[in-house]
Amino acid sequence: MSKLLGKQMKFTISQHLFRILAVLLLSTASFFSQAQDTPKNENIPAFEKLNNGLAKTPPMGWSSWNQFGVEINEKLIIETIDAMVQNGMRDAGYVYVNLDDGWQADKGERQNKPLDYDREKFPKGIKYLADYAHKNGMKLGIYSGPGETTCAGYAGSQGYEKQDADMFASWNIDHLKYDACCSHEKASKVEVQEVFYKMSKPLIENPKDIVLHACHCGWTDIWEWAGDLGANHWRIGQDISDDFDYPKNREGYYFDVLDMLDRGDGLEAYNKPGQWNDFDMLIVGLNGQSKELVGAGASNIEYRTHFSLWAILSTPLLTGTDVRSLDGFTLDTLTNTEIIALNQDSLGIQAKTVKRGGNIHILAKPMSDGSWVVAMLNRGSETELISVRWLNDLGLDWNKASVRDLWKHKDMGIYEEQYQVEVISHQAVVLRLYPTK
Ligand code: GLA
């Protein structure tokens, strides 16, 4: 169903122009003002401001969609929780286990009935899973949408928002992905705002803390207003495919890793504690085996680069792969605590492009302890020698910096003015820089 929807999606020329203009405007602002203040715009939500005070760092966890699609059940969720406890993912910060579409009992329109779970897939019910997650130091997420049906055709929450919010709370749910399925492409801002306001309001009124993901494809520039309506993260584009760099968009809809990176370039100002640009769930380790996503899979290095980028972009880290059977390389990628720390930094800054030319792309951001993070990405197919200069590229008035390579887990030494390194095709070398005398 989501694939069918995807084929209908087309960017209009005016949207392209608007985006280009927005990027140009934003790129003139200074890094720090970008990082700290959302720019003033005339798109103040037509509704009262809401804020649930949650997700001060980007949510981390697992979501069922990228690997399993709607083929989910109680056994899978219990085994996933157990696996994440045992393999160290929970302790590395991945605490959300999110049921995506396919947990519901009924297909088609709501027919005036309470939303119900599929009793064959989930014989003990959803609350049982939430309690199981909580007992294991984790949290449970659920999925619904503002249509009469969800993207995969199950009964949606339209017209029943309060009833559903209260039911999710009574199940002890911690996270809701509320998915408008890339609909509303032509809708006005106010119409789309109303859709999310109607769910955000009863969620906030309920005493149970529930993180809200306003899932959408970026139509009406959702990043400009969703945070003010109580959303904690919002998708910036269509679905990711299991590709690092597929020529053009698959089916005119799917974004590969580099497409998504470029889509979010210029949106740094909207990222802040509690309010995150969402670059979509991780494809790390899918290896072309997803039951739902299109894509041929990527190499270990490409998946590692994807993970590094999502980390420094301070976007939610929701892994989509089957965590019950991770190979060593994939587990090492997902649990690199030095990389995760960049994502979970209290400043919540989305790294921005500081240098780009040919296949060389450097992104950077400051950290709360005064250090800086730099990702040196090679987008091309040949090895590149990449250098980053403290002053010219980062604007840092540092003479010397101590350089740590976060994938080698090694201090590389003290460097004057710049650091230079060979970066193989589709690799990102990630450095943490500390000012040094
Ligand atoms: C849309 C979303 C996906 C997933 C599916 C479920 O396509 O973008 O992430 O939630 O719906 O049907």
Short mmCIF file of C-alpha atoms and ligand atoms in Angstrom, two decimals:
data_model
loop_
_atom_site.label_atom_id
_atom_site.label_comp_id
_atom_site.label_asym_id
_atom_site.label_seq_id
_atom_site.Cartn_x
_atom_site.Cartn_y
_atom_site.Cartn_z
CA MET A 1 0.00 0.00 0.00
CA SER A 2 2.75 2.43 0.93
CA LYS A 3 4.41 1.60 -2.39
CA LEU A 4 1.22 2.45 -4.25
CA LEU A 5 0.93 5.70 -2.39
CA GLY A 6 4.53 6.39 -3.21
CA LYS A 7 3.99 6.19 -6.90
CA GLN A 8 1.43 8.94 -6.66
CA MET A 9 3.87 11.34 -5.05
CA LYS A 10 5.35 14.04 -7.19
CA PHE A 11 7.15 17.15 -6.09
CA THR A 12 5.74 20.20 -7.77
CA ILE A 13 8.04 22.78 -9.29
CA SER A 14 6.85 25.34 -6.77
CA GLN A 15 7.76 23.06 -3.90
CA HIS A 16 11.24 22.67 -5.36
CA LEU A 17 11.63 26.40 -5.75
CA PHE A 18 10.36 27.01 -2.27
CA ARG A 19 12.78 24.46 -0.84
CA ILE A 20 15.73 25.97 -2.71
CA LEU A 21 14.78 29.43 -1.46
CA ALA A 22 14.38 28.13 2.08
CA VAL A 23 17.82 26.49 1.94
CA LEU A 24 19.42 29.67 0.64
CA LEU A 25 17.81 31.75 3.34
CA LEU A 26 18.76 29.37 6.10
CA SER A 27 22.34 28.98 4.94
CA THR A 28 22.95 32.67 5.51
CA ALA A 29 22.27 32.41 9.23
CA SER A 30 25.17 31.71 11.58
CA PHE A 31 25.70 28.23 12.95
CA PHE A 32 24.96 29.15 16.52
CA SER A 33 21.86 31.18 15.80
CA GLN A 34 20.69 28.27 13.63
CA ALA A 35 21.32 25.89 16.44
CA GLN A 36 19.55 27.84 19.11
CA ASP A 37 16.60 29.74 17.63
CA THR A 38 13.95 28.53 15.26
CA PRO A 39 13.72 31.29 12.66
CA LYS A 40 10.69 33.51 12.83
CA ASN A 41 8.22 32.75 10.11
CA GLU A 42 4.66 33.58 9.29
CA ASN A 43 3.65 29.95 9.69
CA ILE A 44 2.69 30.11 13.31
CA PRO A 45 0.32 27.21 13.95
CA ALA A 46 -3.34 28.11 13.76
CA PHE A 47 -3.80 26.18 16.99
CA GLU A 48 -2.69 26.71 20.56
CA LYS A 49 0.92 25.74 21.24
CA LEU A 50 1.42 22.32 22.81
CA ASN A 51 4.51 20.81 24.40
CA ASN A 52 4.77 17.46 26.14
CA GLY A 53 8.28 18.13 27.45
CA LEU A 54 9.48 14.68 26.28
CA ALA A 55 12.33 13.31 24.11
CA LYS A 56 14.97 15.80 25.15
CA THR A 57 17.42 13.65 23.18
CA PRO A 58 16.48 11.84 19.95
CA PRO A 59 14.48 8.65 20.67
CA MET A 60 16.53 5.47 20.21
CA GLY A 61 15.16 1.99 19.74
CA TRP A 62 13.78 -0.48 17.23
CA SER A 63 10.77 -0.34 14.94
CA SER A 64 9.13 -3.30 13.25
CA TRP A 65 8.47 -1.79 9.81
CA ASN A 66 11.76 -1.78 7.89
CA GLN A 67 12.41 -5.49 8.30
CA PHE A 68 9.01 -7.08 8.92
CA GLY A 69 6.31 -4.85 7.43
CA VAL A 70 2.96 -6.01 8.81
CA GLU A 71 4.25 -9.49 9.66
CA ILE A 72 4.56 -8.82 13.36
CA ASN A 73 3.38 -10.73 16.42
CA GLU A 74 3.82 -11.15 20.16
CA LYS A 75 6.62 -13.71 19.91
CA LEU A 76 8.67 -11.41 17.66
CA ILE A 77 8.27 -8.47 20.05
CA ILE A 78 9.15 -10.50 23.15
CA GLU A 79 12.18 -12.00 21.40
CA THR A 80 13.23 -8.56 20.20
CA ILE A 81 13.10 -7.14 23.72
CA ASP A 82 15.06 -10.12 25.06
CA ALA A 83 17.65 -9.81 22.30
CA MET A 84 18.16 -6.08 22.90
CA VAL A 85 18.70 -6.71 26.60
CA GLN A 86 21.15 -9.52 25.91
CA ASN A 87 23.15 -8.01 23.04
CA GLY A 88 23.79 -4.70 24.81
CA MET A 89 21.54 -2.53 22.63
CA ARG A 90 19.29 -1.53 25.51
CA ASP A 91 22.29 -0.48 27.58
CA ALA A 92 23.65 1.47 24.62
CA GLY A 93 20.42 3.54 24.67
CA TYR A 94 17.97 1.71 22.39
CA VAL A 95 14.97 1.60 24.71
CA TYR A 96 11.95 1.96 22.42
CA VAL A 97 10.44 -1.12 20.81
CA ASN A 98 7.88 0.25 18.38
CA LEU A 99 5.06 -1.66 16.74
CA ASP A 100 4.49 -0.13 13.33
CA ASP A 101 1.46 -0.75 11.11
CA GLY A 102 -0.12 -4.20 11.22
CA TRP A 103 -0.90 -4.71 14.93
CA GLN A 104 -4.58 -3.79 14.46
CA ALA A 105 -7.44 -6.27 14.13
CA ASP A 106 -9.50 -4.63 11.44
CA LYS A 107 -8.82 -3.64 7.88
CA GLY A 108 -10.87 -0.87 6.30
CA GLU A 109 -12.86 1.88 7.87
CA ARG A 110 -13.47 2.08 11.58
CA GLN A 111 -17.21 1.22 11.70
CA ASN A 112 -17.68 2.99 15.02
CA LYS A 113 -15.80 0.30 16.96
CA PRO A 114 -12.93 0.82 19.41
CA LEU A 115 -9.54 0.20 17.83
CA ASP A 116 -8.58 -3.37 18.59
CA TYR A 117 -5.45 -5.49 18.31
CA ASP A 118 -5.19 -8.62 16.22
CA ARG A 119 -5.82 -11.39 18.72
CA GLU A 120 -4.09 -14.04 16.65
CA LYS A 121 -0.91 -12.01 16.36
CA PHE A 122 -1.06 -10.67 19.93
CA PRO A 123 -2.97 -13.19 22.10
CA LYS A 124 -1.98 -11.58 25.40
CA GLY A 125 -2.72 -8.05 24.21
CA ILE A 126 -0.66 -4.90 23.79
CA LYS A 127 -0.61 -3.93 27.47
CA TYR A 128 1.09 -7.22 28.22
CA LEU A 129 3.89 -6.24 25.81
CA ALA A 130 4.20 -2.75 27.31
CA ASP A 131 4.47 -4.26 30.79
CA TYR A 132 7.04 -6.75 29.52
CA ALA A 133 9.06 -3.93 27.96
CA HIS A 134 8.91 -1.87 31.16
CA LYS A 135 9.97 -4.84 33.30
CA ASN A 136 13.02 -5.07 31.07
CA GLY A 137 13.91 -1.38 31.29
CA MET A 138 12.46 -0.59 27.87
CA LYS A 139 9.46 1.20 26.37
CA LEU A 140 6.74 0.23 23.91
CA GLY A 141 5.58 2.26 20.94
CA ILE A 142 2.50 1.89 18.77
CA TYR A 143 1.24 3.15 15.42
CA SER A 144 -1.91 4.73 14.03
CA GLY A 145 -2.91 7.37 11.53
CA PRO A 146 -5.23 10.28 10.97
CA GLY A 147 -7.03 8.72 8.01
CA GLU A 148 -10.04 6.44 7.92
CA THR A 149 -7.40 3.78 7.31
CA THR A 150 -3.66 3.63 7.95
CA CYS A 151 -1.10 3.42 5.15
CA ALA A 152 -1.35 -0.40 5.12
CA GLY A 153 -5.15 -0.26 5.12
CA TYR A 154 -5.98 -0.91 8.79
CA ALA A 155 -8.62 1.08 10.68
CA GLY A 156 -7.34 4.57 11.47
CA SER A 157 -7.96 7.06 14.26
CA GLN A 158 -9.79 9.79 12.36
CA GLY A 159 -12.72 10.97 14.44
CA TYR A 160 -11.64 8.80 17.37
CA GLU A 161 -8.49 10.62 18.42
CA LYS A 162 -9.35 11.08 22.10
CA GLN A 163 -10.71 7.56 22.46
CA ASP A 164 -7.54 6.12 20.92
CA ALA A 165 -5.15 8.36 22.87
CA ASP A 166 -6.83 7.28 26.11
CA MET A 167 -6.69 3.63 25.08
CA PHE A 168 -2.98 3.83 24.21
CA ALA A 169 -2.38 5.43 27.59
CA SER A 170 -4.38 2.70 29.34
CA TRP A 171 -2.10 0.16 27.61
CA ASN A 172 0.91 2.00 29.05
CA ILE A 173 2.22 2.94 25.62
CA ASP A 174 5.26 5.28 25.53
CA HIS A 175 5.48 6.35 21.88
CA LEU A 176 2.97 6.92 19.09
CA LYS A 177 3.87 7.09 15.42
CA TYR A 178 0.92 8.95 13.94
CA ASP A 179 1.21 8.53 10.20
CA ALA A 180 -0.50 10.64 7.55
CA CYS A 181 1.01 8.44 4.80
CA CYS A 182 2.29 11.19 2.52
CA SER A 183 -1.30 12.27 1.99
CA HIS A 184 -2.19 15.95 2.19
CA GLU A 185 0.34 16.89 -0.45
CA LYS A 186 -2.05 19.50 -1.73
CA ALA A 187 -3.63 20.34 1.62
CA SER A 188 -3.20 23.69 3.31
CA LYS A 189 -0.94 24.08 6.29
CA VAL A 190 -3.93 24.60 8.57
CA GLU A 191 -5.55 21.35 7.45
CA VAL A 192 -2.42 19.35 8.16
CA GLN A 193 -1.85 21.12 11.46
CA GLU A 194 -5.38 20.22 12.51
CA VAL A 195 -4.73 16.54 11.77
CA PHE A 196 -1.81 16.38 14.21
CA TYR A 197 -3.28 18.81 16.73
CA LYS A 198 -6.30 16.55 17.15
CA MET A 199 -4.12 13.66 18.35
CA SER A 200 -1.45 15.68 20.15
CA LYS A 201 -3.98 17.47 22.36
CA PRO A 202 -5.61 14.38 23.97
CA LEU A 203 -2.19 12.72 24.29
CA ILE A 204 -0.92 15.70 26.27
CA GLU A 205 -4.08 15.93 28.34
CA ASN A 206 -3.60 12.32 29.37
CA PRO A 207 -1.25 11.92 32.37
CA LYS A 208 0.70 9.11 30.65
CA ASP A 209 3.85 10.41 28.92
CA ILE A 210 3.66 9.47 25.23
CA VAL A 211 6.25 10.68 22.73
CA LEU A 212 4.58 11.79 19.48
CA HIS A 213 6.02 11.12 16.04
CA ALA A 214 4.09 13.21 13.51
CA CYS A 215 4.87 11.04 10.51
CA HIS A 216 4.43 12.82 7.24
CA CYS A 217 6.46 13.40 4.12
CA GLY A 218 7.46 16.93 4.81
CA TRP A 219 4.52 18.44 2.94
CA THR A 220 3.63 21.94 4.15
CA ASP A 221 7.14 22.14 5.59
CA ILE A 222 6.08 20.31 8.71
CA TRP A 223 9.39 21.10 10.45
CA GLU A 224 8.27 24.73 10.72
CA TRP A 225 5.31 24.02 12.97
CA ALA A 226 5.05 20.42 14.23
CA GLY A 227 7.21 21.08 17.28
CA ASP A 228 4.83 23.84 18.33
CA LEU A 229 1.95 21.38 18.22
CA GLY A 230 3.60 18.93 20.61
CA ALA A 231 5.27 16.60 18.10
CA ASN A 232 8.66 15.28 19.17
CA HIS A 233 9.80 14.20 15.71
CA TRP A 234 8.52 14.49 12.17
CA ARG A 235 9.63 12.82 8.99
CA ILE A 236 11.31 15.15 6.52
CA GLY A 237 10.64 13.05 3.43
CA GLN A 238 9.19 9.91 1.96
CA ASP A 239 10.25 6.41 3.04
CA ILE A 240 13.88 5.35 2.99
CA SER A 241 14.83 2.44 0.73
CA ASP A 242 17.50 -0.12 1.53
CA ASP A 243 20.07 1.65 -0.66
CA PHE A 244 23.03 3.89 0.02
CA ASP A 245 23.08 5.65 -3.34
CA TYR A 246 20.57 4.32 -5.85
CA PRO A 247 20.55 6.24 -9.15
CA LYS A 248 17.56 8.59 -8.91
CA ASN A 249 14.75 7.83 -6.47
CA ARG A 250 13.45 4.28 -6.65
CA GLU A 251 9.93 4.36 -8.11
CA GLY A 252 10.05 8.15 -7.97
CA TYR A 253 9.33 7.89 -4.28
CA TYR A 254 11.96 6.20 -2.12
CA PHE A 255 14.93 8.09 -0.74
CA ASP A 256 18.27 6.37 -0.37
CA VAL A 257 20.73 7.41 2.36
CA LEU A 258 22.36 10.21 0.35
CA ASP A 259 18.98 11.50 -0.89
CA MET A 260 17.74 11.72 2.69
CA LEU A 261 20.96 13.44 3.81
CA ASP A 262 20.49 16.07 1.11
CA ARG A 263 16.79 16.43 1.88
CA GLY A 264 17.62 17.45 5.46
CA ASP A 265 20.43 19.82 4.49
CA GLY A 266 19.32 23.29 5.55
CA LEU A 267 16.81 22.11 8.18
CA GLU A 268 19.31 22.38 11.05
CA ALA A 269 17.48 25.28 12.67
CA TYR A 270 14.42 23.17 13.43
CA ASN A 271 16.25 20.48 15.40
CA LYS A 272 16.37 21.00 19.13
CA PRO A 273 15.86 19.08 22.38
CA GLY A 274 12.34 17.62 22.28
CA GLN A 275 11.83 18.43 18.58
CA TRP A 276 13.67 16.44 15.95
CA ASN A 277 13.85 16.28 12.17
CA ASP A 278 13.32 12.60 11.41
CA PHE A 279 15.42 11.20 8.55
CA ASP A 280 13.47 7.88 8.76
CA MET A 281 14.33 4.61 10.43
CA LEU A 282 17.74 2.99 10.05
CA ILE A 283 18.38 0.45 7.31
CA VAL A 284 21.62 -0.78 8.92
CA GLY A 285 21.88 -4.56 8.52
CA LEU A 286 18.81 -5.10 6.34
CA ASN A 287 21.06 -6.45 3.57
CA GLY A 288 18.28 -6.35 0.99
CA GLN A 289 16.22 -8.85 3.04
CA SER A 290 13.37 -6.58 4.14
CA LYS A 291 9.83 -7.93 3.79
CA GLU A 292 8.64 -4.42 3.06
CA LEU A 293 11.29 -1.97 1.88
CA VAL A 294 12.54 -1.91 -1.66
CA GLY A 295 16.30 -1.80 -2.16
CA ALA A 296 19.22 -4.06 -2.87
CA GLY A 297 20.95 -3.54 0.47
CA ALA A 298 24.23 -1.78 1.17
CA SER A 299 27.75 -2.80 2.20
CA ASN A 300 28.89 -2.90 5.81
CA ILE A 301 30.88 0.31 5.28
CA GLU A 302 27.87 2.05 3.72
CA TYR A 303 25.61 1.02 6.60
CA ARG A 304 28.24 2.30 9.03
CA THR A 305 28.38 5.61 7.18
CA HIS A 306 24.57 5.84 7.26
CA PHE A 307 24.65 5.23 11.02
CA SER A 308 27.36 7.86 11.55
CA LEU A 309 25.40 10.42 9.55
CA TRP A 310 22.10 9.79 11.36
CA ALA A 311 24.00 10.05 14.65
CA ILE A 312 25.56 13.44 13.94
CA LEU A 313 22.31 14.74 12.43
CA SER A 314 20.73 14.20 15.86
CA THR A 315 17.80 12.39 14.31
CA PRO A 316 16.00 9.47 16.02
CA LEU A 317 18.00 6.24 15.88
CA LEU A 318 15.30 3.62 15.33
CA THR A 319 16.90 0.53 13.96
CA GLY A 320 14.79 -1.53 11.59
CA THR A 321 16.69 -4.76 11.31
CA ASP A 322 16.08 -8.14 13.00
CA VAL A 323 18.06 -7.65 16.20
CA ARG A 324 17.68 -11.33 17.13
CA SER A 325 20.32 -12.33 14.60
CA LEU A 326 22.80 -9.51 14.19
CA ASP A 327 26.26 -10.28 12.83
CA GLY A 328 29.24 -8.94 14.75
CA PHE A 329 29.97 -6.05 12.37
CA THR A 330 26.37 -4.77 12.47
CA LEU A 331 26.20 -5.02 16.26
CA ASP A 332 29.51 -3.14 16.56
CA THR A 333 28.10 -0.46 14.27
CA LEU A 334 24.86 -0.04 16.19
CA THR A 335 26.48 -0.07 19.63
CA ASN A 336 29.45 2.24 19.06
CA THR A 337 28.89 4.36 22.15
CA GLU A 338 31.31 7.06 20.96
CA ILE A 339 29.10 7.61 17.90
CA ILE A 340 25.85 7.33 19.87
CA ALA A 341 27.11 10.05 22.22
CA LEU A 342 27.13 12.49 19.29
CA ASN A 343 23.44 11.78 18.73
CA GLN A 344 22.48 12.04 22.37
CA ASP A 345 24.41 15.23 23.16
CA SER A 346 22.37 17.64 25.25
CA LEU A 347 22.71 20.53 22.76
CA GLY A 348 20.69 18.52 20.23
CA ILE A 349 22.37 20.19 17.26
CA GLN A 350 21.97 18.73 13.78
CA ALA A 351 25.36 18.71 12.04
CA LYS A 352 25.51 20.93 9.00
CA THR A 353 27.48 20.86 5.79
CA VAL A 354 30.64 22.91 6.20
CA LYS A 355 32.34 21.93 2.95
CA ARG A 356 31.18 20.23 -0.21
CA GLY A 357 32.80 19.81 -3.57
CA GLY A 358 33.00 16.91 -6.02
CA ASN A 359 32.55 13.76 -4.00
CA ILE A 360 33.81 15.31 -0.78
CA HIS A 361 31.22 16.27 1.80
CA ILE A 362 32.15 17.40 5.32
CA LEU A 363 29.56 17.87 8.05
CA ALA A 364 30.28 19.20 11.53
CA LYS A 365 28.74 20.34 14.78
CA PRO A 366 29.74 21.57 18.21
CA MET A 367 29.20 19.42 21.32
CA SER A 368 28.14 20.48 24.79
CA ASP A 369 31.66 19.89 26.24
CA GLY A 370 33.28 22.36 23.80
CA SER A 371 34.61 19.69 21.46
CA TRP A 372 33.59 19.45 17.78
CA VAL A 373 32.48 16.53 15.66
CA VAL A 374 33.42 16.21 12.02
CA ALA A 375 32.25 13.60 9.51
CA MET A 376 34.39 13.39 6.37
CA LEU A 377 32.22 11.66 3.81
CA ASN A 378 33.33 10.34 0.44
CA ARG A 379 30.20 10.19 -1.76
CA GLY A 380 32.11 8.87 -4.79
CA SER A 381 33.41 5.54 -5.99
CA GLU A 382 37.18 6.25 -5.71
CA THR A 383 39.25 6.81 -2.57
CA GLU A 384 39.63 10.52 -1.74
CA LEU A 385 42.16 12.42 0.36
CA ILE A 386 40.03 14.69 2.54
CA SER A 387 41.26 17.47 4.79
CA VAL A 388 39.47 19.60 7.33
CA ARG A 389 40.89 22.92 8.50
CA TRP A 390 40.02 24.24 11.92
CA LEU A 391 39.69 27.87 10.87
CA ASN A 392 38.69 27.84 7.21
CA ASP A 393 36.23 24.94 7.34
CA LEU A 394 34.97 25.03 10.90
CA GLY A 395 35.46 28.69 11.80
CA LEU A 396 37.40 27.64 14.90
CA ASP A 397 40.09 29.88 16.16
CA TRP A 398 42.14 26.93 17.39
CA ASN A 399 45.81 26.56 16.68
CA LYS A 400 46.03 22.92 17.66
CA ALA A 401 43.43 20.23 18.13
CA SER A 402 43.67 16.78 19.56
CA VAL A 403 41.98 14.40 17.12
CA ARG A 404 40.14 11.19 18.00
CA ASP A 405 38.87 8.77 15.34
CA LEU A 406 35.56 7.41 16.63
CA TRP A 407 35.50 4.27 14.48
CA LYS A 408 39.13 3.38 15.18
CA HIS A 409 38.50 4.25 18.85
CA LYS A 410 41.92 5.86 18.79
CA ASP A 411 43.52 9.21 19.61
CA MET A 412 45.31 10.16 16.40
CA GLY A 413 47.49 12.87 17.98
CA ILE A 414 47.66 16.65 18.09
CA TYR A 415 47.36 18.49 14.80
CA GLU A 416 48.05 22.11 13.83
CA GLU A 417 45.51 23.87 11.62
CA GLN A 418 44.16 20.79 9.86
CA TYR A 419 43.76 17.03 9.64
CA GLN A 420 43.99 15.00 6.46
CA VAL A 421 42.91 11.42 5.88
CA GLU A 422 42.24 8.95 3.05
CA VAL A 423 38.58 8.03 2.91
CA ILE A 424 37.47 5.05 0.84
CA SER A 425 34.35 5.05 -1.33
CA HIS A 426 31.15 5.71 0.67
CA GLN A 427 33.01 5.79 3.96
CA ALA A 428 32.66 8.56 6.54
CA VAL A 429 35.60 9.08 8.87
CA VAL A 430 34.19 10.55 12.07
CA LEU A 431 36.45 12.67 14.26
CA ARG A 432 36.03 14.35 17.60
CA LEU A 433 38.24 17.40 17.99
CA TYR A 434 39.32 18.96 21.26
CA PRO A 435 41.12 22.32 21.47
CA THR A 436 44.68 21.89 22.72
CA LYS A 437 47.50 24.23 23.70
C1 GLA B 1 4.29 4.69 5.67
C2 GLA B 1 5.46 5.10 6.57
C3 GLA B 1 6.29 3.87 6.92
C4 GLA B 1 5.41 2.82 7.60
C5 GLA B 1 4.21 2.50 6.70
C6 GLA B 1 3.22 1.61 7.41
O1 GLA B 1 4.73 4.25 4.42
O2 GLA B 1 6.23 6.07 5.94
O3 GLA B 1 7.37 4.23 7.77
O4 GLA B 1 4.99 3.29 8.83
O5 GLA B 1 3.53 3.67 6.29
O6 GLA B 1 2.11 1.29 6.61
#
